[in-house]
Short mmCIF file of C-alpha atoms (C1' of nucleotides) in Angstrom, two decimals:
data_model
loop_
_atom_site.label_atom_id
_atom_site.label_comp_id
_atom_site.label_asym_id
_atom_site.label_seq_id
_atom_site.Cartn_x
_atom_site.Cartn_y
_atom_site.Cartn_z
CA UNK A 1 -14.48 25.72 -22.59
CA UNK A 2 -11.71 22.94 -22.86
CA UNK A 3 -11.88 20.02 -20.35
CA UNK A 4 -8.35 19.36 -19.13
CA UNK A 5 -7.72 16.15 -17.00
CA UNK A 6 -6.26 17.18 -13.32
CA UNK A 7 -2.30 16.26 -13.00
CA UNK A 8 -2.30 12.97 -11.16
CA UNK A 9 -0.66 15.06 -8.11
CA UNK A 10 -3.65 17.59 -7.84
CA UNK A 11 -6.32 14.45 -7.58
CA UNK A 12 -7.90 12.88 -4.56
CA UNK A 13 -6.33 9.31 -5.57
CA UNK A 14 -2.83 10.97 -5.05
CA UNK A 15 -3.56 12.97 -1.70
CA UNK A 16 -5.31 9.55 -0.46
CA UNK A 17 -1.87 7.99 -0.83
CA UNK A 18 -0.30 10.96 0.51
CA UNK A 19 -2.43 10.76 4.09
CA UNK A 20 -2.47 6.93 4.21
CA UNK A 21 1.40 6.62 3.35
CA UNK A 22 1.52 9.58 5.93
CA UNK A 23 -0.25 7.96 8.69
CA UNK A 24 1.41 4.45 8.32
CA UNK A 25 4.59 6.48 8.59
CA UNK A 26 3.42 8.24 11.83
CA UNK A 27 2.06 4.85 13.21
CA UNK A 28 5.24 2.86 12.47
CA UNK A 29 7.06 5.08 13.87
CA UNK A 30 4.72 5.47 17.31
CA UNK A 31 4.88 1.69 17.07
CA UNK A 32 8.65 1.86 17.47
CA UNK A 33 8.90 4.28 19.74
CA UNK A 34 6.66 2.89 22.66
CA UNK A 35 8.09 -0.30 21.78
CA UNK A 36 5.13 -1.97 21.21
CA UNK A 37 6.17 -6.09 20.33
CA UNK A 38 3.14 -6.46 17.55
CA UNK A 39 3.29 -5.05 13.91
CA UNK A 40 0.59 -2.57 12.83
CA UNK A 41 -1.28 -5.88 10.97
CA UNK A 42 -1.23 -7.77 13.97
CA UNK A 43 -2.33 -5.27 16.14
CA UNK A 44 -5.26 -4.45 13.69
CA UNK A 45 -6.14 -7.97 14.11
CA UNK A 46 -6.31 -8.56 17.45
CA UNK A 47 -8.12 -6.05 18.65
CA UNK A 48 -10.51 -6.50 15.37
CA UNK A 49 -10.83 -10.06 16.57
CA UNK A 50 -11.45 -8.29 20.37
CA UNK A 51 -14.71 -6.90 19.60
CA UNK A 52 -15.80 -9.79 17.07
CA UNK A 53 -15.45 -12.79 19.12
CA UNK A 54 -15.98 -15.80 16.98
CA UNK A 55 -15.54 -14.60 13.83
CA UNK A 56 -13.87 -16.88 11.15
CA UNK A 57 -11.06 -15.77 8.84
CA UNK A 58 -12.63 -14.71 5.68
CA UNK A 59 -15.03 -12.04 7.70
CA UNK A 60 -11.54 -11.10 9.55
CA UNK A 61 -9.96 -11.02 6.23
CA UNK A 62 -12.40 -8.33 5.24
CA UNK A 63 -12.81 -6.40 8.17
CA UNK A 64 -8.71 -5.63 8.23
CA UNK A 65 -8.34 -5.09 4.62
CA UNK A 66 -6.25 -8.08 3.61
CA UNK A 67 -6.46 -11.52 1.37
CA UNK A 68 -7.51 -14.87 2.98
CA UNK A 69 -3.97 -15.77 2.77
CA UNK A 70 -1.90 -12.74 4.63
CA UNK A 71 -4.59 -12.97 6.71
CA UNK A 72 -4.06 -16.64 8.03
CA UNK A 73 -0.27 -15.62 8.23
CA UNK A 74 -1.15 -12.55 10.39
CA UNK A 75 -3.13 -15.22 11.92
CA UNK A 76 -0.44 -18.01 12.35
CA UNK A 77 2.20 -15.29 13.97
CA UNK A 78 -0.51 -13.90 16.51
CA UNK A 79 -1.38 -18.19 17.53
CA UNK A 80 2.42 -18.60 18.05
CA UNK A 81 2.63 -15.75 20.35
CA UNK A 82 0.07 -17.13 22.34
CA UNK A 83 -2.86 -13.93 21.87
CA UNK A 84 -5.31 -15.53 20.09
CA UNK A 85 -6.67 -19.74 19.77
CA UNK A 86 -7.99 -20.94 16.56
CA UNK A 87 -10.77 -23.77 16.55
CA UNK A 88 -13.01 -25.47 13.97
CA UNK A 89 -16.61 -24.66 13.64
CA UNK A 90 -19.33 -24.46 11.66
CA UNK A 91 -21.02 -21.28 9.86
CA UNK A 92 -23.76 -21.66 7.87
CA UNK A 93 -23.50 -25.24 7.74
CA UNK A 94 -19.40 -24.66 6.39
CA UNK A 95 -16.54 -25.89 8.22
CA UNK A 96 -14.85 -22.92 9.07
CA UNK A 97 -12.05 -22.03 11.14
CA UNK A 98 -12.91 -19.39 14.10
CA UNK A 99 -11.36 -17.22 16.59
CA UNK A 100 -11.25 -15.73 20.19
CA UNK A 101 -8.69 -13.47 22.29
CA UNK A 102 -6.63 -14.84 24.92
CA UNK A 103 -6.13 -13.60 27.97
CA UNK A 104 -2.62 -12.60 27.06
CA UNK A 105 -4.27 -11.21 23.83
CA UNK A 106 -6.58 -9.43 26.25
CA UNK A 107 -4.16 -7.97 28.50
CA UNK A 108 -1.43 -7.09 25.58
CA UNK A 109 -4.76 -5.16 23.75
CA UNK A 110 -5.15 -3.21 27.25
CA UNK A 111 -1.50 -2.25 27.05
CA UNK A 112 -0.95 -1.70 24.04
CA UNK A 113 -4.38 1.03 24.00
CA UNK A 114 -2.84 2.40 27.06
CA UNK A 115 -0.19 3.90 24.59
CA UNK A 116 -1.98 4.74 22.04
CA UNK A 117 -3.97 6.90 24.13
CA UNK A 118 -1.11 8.77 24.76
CA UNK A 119 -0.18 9.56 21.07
CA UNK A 120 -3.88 10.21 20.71
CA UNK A 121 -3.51 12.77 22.98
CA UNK A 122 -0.49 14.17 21.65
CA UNK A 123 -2.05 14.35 18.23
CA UNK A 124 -4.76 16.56 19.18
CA UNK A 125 -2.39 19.47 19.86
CA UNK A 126 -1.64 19.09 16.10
CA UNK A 127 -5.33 18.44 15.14
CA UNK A 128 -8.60 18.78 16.84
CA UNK A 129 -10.25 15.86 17.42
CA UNK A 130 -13.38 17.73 15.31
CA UNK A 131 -11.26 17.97 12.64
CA UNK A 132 -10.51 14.38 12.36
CA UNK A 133 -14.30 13.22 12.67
CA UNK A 134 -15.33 15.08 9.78
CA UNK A 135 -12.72 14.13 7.74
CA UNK A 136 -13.50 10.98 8.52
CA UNK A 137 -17.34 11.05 8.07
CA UNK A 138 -16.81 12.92 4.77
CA UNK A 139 -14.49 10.20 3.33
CA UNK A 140 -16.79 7.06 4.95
CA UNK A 141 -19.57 8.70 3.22
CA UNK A 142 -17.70 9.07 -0.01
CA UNK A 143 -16.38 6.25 -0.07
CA UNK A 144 -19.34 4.21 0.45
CA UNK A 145 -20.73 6.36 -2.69
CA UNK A 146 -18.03 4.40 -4.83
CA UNK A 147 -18.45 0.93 -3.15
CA UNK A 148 -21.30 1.08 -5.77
CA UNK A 149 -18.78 0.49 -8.40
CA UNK A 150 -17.17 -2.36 -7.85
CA UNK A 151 -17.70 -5.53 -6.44
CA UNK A 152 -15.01 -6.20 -3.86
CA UNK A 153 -13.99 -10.09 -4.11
CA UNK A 154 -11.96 -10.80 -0.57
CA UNK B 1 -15.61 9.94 32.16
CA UNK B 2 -13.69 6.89 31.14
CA UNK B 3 -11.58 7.16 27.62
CA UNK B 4 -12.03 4.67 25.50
CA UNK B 5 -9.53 4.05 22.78
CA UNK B 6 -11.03 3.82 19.10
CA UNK B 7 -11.35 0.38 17.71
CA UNK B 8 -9.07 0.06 14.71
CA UNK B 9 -12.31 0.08 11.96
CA UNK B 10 -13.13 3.10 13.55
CA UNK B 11 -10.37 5.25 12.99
CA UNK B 12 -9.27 7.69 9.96
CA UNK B 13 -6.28 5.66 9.61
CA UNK B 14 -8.52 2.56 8.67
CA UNK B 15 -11.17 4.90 6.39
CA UNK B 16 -8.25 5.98 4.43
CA UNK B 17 -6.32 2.82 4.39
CA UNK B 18 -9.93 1.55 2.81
CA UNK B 19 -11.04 4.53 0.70
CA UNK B 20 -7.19 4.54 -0.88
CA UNK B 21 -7.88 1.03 -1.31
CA UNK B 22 -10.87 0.96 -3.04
CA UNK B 23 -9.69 3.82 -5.56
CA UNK B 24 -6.69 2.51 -6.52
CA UNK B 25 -8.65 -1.05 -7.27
CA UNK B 26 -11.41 1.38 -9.29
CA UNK B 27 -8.07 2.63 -11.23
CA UNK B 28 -6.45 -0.71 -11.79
CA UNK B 29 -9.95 -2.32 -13.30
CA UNK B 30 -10.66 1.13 -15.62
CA UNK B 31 -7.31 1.14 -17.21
CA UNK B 32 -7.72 -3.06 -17.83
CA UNK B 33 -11.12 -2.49 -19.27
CA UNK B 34 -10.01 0.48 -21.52
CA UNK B 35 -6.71 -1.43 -22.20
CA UNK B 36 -4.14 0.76 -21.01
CA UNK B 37 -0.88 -0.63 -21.61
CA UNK B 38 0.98 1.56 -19.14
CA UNK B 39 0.43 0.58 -15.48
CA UNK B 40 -0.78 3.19 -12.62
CA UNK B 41 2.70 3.47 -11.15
CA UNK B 42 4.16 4.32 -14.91
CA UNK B 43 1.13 6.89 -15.86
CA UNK B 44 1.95 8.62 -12.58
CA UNK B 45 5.21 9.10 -13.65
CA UNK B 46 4.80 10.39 -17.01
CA UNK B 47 2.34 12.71 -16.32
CA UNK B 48 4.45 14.07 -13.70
CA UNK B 49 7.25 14.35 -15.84
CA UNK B 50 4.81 15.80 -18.23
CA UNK B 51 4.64 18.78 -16.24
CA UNK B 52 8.34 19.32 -14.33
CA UNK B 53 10.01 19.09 -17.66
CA UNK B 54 14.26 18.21 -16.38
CA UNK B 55 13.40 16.98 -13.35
CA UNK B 56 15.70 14.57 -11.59
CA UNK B 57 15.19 11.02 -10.31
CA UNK B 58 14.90 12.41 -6.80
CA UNK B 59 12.69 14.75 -6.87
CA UNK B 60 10.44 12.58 -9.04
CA UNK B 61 10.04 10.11 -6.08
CA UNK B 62 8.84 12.31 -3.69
CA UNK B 63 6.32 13.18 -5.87
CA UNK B 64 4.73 9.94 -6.85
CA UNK B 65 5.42 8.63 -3.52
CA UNK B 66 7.84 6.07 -4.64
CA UNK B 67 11.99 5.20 -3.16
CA UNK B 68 14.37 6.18 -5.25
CA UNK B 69 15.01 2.67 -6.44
CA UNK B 70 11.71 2.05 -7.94
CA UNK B 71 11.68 5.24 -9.07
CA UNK B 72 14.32 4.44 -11.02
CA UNK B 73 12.55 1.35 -12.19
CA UNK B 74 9.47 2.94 -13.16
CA UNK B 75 11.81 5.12 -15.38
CA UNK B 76 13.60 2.05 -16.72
CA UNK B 77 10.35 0.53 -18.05
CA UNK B 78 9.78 3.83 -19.57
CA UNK B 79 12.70 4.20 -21.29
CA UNK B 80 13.09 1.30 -22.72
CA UNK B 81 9.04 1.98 -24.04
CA UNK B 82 10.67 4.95 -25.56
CA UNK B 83 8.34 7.19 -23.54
CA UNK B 84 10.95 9.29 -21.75
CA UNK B 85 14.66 10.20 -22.39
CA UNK B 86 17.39 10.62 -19.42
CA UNK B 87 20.03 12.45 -19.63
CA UNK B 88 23.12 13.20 -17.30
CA UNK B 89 22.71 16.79 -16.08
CA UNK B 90 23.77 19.04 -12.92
CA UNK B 91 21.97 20.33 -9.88
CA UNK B 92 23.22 22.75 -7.24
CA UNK B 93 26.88 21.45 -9.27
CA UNK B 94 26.11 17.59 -8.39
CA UNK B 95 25.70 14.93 -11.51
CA UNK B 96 21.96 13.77 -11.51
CA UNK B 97 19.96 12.07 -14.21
CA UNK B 98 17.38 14.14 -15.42
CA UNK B 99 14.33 13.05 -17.66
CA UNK B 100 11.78 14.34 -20.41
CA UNK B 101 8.91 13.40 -22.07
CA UNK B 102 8.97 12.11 -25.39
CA UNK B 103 7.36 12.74 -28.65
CA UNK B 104 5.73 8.90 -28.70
CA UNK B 105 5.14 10.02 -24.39
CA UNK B 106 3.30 12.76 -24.98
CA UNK B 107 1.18 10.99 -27.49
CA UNK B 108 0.47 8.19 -25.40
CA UNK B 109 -0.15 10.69 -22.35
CA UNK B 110 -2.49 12.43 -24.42
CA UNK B 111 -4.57 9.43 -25.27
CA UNK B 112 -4.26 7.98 -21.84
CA UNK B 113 -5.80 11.55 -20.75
CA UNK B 114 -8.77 11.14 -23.14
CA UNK B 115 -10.00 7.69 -21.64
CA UNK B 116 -9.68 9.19 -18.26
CA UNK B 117 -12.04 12.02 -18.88
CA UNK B 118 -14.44 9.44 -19.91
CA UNK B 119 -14.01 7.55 -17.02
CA UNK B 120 -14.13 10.80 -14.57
CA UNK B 121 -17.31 11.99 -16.14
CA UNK B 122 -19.18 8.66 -15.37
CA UNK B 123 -17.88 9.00 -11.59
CA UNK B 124 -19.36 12.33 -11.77
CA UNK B 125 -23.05 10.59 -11.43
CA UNK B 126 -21.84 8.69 -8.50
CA UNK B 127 -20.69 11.61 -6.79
CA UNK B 128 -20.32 15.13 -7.61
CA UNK B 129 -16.95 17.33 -8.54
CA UNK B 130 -18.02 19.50 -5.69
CA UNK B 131 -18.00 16.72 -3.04
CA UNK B 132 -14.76 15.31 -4.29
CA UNK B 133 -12.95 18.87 -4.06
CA UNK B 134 -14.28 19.08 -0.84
CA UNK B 135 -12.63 15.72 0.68
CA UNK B 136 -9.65 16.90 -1.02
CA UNK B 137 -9.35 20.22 0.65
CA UNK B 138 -9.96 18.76 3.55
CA UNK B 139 -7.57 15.94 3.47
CA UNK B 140 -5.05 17.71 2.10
CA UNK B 141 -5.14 20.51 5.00
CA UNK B 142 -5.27 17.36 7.64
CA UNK B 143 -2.16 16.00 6.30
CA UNK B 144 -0.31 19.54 5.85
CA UNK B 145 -1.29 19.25 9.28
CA UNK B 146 -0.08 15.94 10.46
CA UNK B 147 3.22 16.19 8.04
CA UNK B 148 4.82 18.36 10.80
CA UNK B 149 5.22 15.54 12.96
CA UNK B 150 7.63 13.66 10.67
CA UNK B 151 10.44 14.15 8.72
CA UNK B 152 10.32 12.52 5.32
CA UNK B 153 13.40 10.94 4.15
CA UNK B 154 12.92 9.73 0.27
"C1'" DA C 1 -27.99 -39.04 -8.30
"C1'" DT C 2 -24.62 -36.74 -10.58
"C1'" DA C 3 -22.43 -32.74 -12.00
"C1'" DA C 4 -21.52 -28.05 -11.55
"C1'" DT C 5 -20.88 -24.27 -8.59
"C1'" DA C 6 -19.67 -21.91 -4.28
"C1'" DT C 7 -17.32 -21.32 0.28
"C1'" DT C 8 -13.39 -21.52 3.12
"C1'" DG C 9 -8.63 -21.90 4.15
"C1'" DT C 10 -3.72 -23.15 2.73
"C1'" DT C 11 0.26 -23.28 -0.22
"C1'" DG C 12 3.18 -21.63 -3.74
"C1'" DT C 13 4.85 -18.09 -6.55
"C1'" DA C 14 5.61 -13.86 -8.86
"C1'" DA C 15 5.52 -8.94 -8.33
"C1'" DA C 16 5.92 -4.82 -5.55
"C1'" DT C 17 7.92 -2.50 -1.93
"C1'" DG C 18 11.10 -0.85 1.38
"C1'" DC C 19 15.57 -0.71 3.17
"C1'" DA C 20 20.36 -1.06 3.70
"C1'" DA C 21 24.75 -1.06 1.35
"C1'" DC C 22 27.42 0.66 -2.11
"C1'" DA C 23 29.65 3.82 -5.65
"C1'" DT C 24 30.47 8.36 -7.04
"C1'" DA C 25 30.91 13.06 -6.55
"C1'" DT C 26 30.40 17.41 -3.97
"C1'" DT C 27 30.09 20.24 -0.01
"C1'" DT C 28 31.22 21.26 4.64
"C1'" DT C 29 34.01 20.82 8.67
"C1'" DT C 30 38.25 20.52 11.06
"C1'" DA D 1 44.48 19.85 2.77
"C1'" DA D 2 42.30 16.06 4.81
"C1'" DA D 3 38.30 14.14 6.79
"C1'" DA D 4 33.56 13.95 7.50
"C1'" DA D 5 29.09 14.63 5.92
"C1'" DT D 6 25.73 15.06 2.18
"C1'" DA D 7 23.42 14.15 -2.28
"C1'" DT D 8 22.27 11.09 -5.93
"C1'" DG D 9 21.38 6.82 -8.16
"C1'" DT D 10 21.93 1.64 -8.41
"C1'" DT D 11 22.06 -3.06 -6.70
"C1'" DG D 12 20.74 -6.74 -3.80
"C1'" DC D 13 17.90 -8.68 -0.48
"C1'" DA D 14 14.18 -9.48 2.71
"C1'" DT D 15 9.48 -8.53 3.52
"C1'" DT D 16 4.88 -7.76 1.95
"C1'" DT D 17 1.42 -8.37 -1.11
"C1'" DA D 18 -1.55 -10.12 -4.56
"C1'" DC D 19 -3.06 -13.86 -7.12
"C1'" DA D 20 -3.75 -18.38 -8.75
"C1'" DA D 21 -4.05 -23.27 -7.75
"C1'" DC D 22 -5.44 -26.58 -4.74
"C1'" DA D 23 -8.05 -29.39 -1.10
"C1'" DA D 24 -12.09 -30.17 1.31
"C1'" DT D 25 -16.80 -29.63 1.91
"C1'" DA D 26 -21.51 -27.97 1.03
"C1'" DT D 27 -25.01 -26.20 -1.95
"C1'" DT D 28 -27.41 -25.87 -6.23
"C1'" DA D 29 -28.62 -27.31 -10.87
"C1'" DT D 30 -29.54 -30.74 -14.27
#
DNA sequence: ATAATATTGTTGTAAATGCAACATATTTTT
DNA sequence: AAAAATATGTTGCATTTACAACAATATTAT
């Protein structure tokens, strides 16, 4: 029996950059719609930096998927707009540079989740919220399988 | 019951942003080690054209997911490797460039495709062909899903 | 102690990407 | 028939992204 490689369009690379490409469509546009004032990035950010108060930029950097430097650019734009302060400290012995929410950064997370609830709630009349979760476990657990491979360097 | 809105490393948006990540990283390293000259972008689009022999620039981009202009590009680089041929052609009576594989294309897709089964049996004892058809089949029927809630424009 | 290595963040730059504008030609509308 | 809309591909530009080089400091090795 002959092995034949799968077309690149029938693999699970190409339908993962079908979804993702999908939802950052779907998201963009949300984003525009409900008018929100932050880019996706930023928004990842603050609330990432919401519920890990403290944390310094390389840890941020990993958590939201992005290099050291877009990340202290993200970083930069979200200290300008007054959401988040920056100050020196120390982690294991290292000068690093650390992070906390505002309490505009607070208050423009509340709002901005306020929305998002509502497109959350409009999605589920296209997909059950079951549906999503075990997508979503199946792929964490899958992709934590191939984590194995590589050694990411952030 | 209070609702509490999903922190952004929770969600399926942020699994798949990170699992299509992480693949296309896995991708990028296995065709450096086994010295691939073409890049990801380019063996997409060969392969595809591999197996929609005629089709035009258009309809190529919606299928590897790129604009039209870097379709076009992509199919620069290509033809100027001597990989595929354009040609000036009609579709429902409008001038579009269609493409084909080449002799020295089909070679080089061949021998690209050999490497790759290599490289897809060792993933095979990270995790098993049955678990990866099952994400797919899942993801894809998600997306089918979530696609009616846009209107692509490529 | 000195040198080599590692960690963190910034800056600069090249490549990739997306998007709008344009050119051309065809179809549809008025 | 004329005008408007649509389809296709290219060009140019602005944004994003990745990556390497650097600066500063701390740890580890020799």
């Amino acid at each position: 029996m002959k092995k034949i490689t799968k077309h690149y369009t029938d693999t699970l690379n190409y339908e993962l950059e079908k979804t993702a490409r999908l939802m950052r469509m779907l998201s963009i546009q949300f984003f525009e719609k409900l008018q929100i004032t932050l880019s996706i990035d930023e928004y990842a950010a603050l609330d990432t930096i919401s519920c890990h108060d403290g944390i310094c930029q390389r840890d941020l950097a990993k958590l939201i998927l992005k290099d050291r430097a877009n990340t202290g650019r993200i970083l930069n734009s979200l200290e300008d707009k007054g959401l988040v302060t920056r100050f020196v400290d120390t982690k294991n012995n290292r000068l690093v540079r650390k992070m906390a929410i505002t309490e505009a950064g607070y208050k423009m997370l509340i709002n901005i989740n306020k929305k998002i609830e509502s497109y959350v709630f409009e999605t589920k009349q296209i997909v059950t919220e079951q549906e999503i979760d075990a997508v979503y476990a199946s792929l964490k657990r899958l992709r934590e399988r191939f984590e194995s491979m590589i050694e990411l360097k952030i």
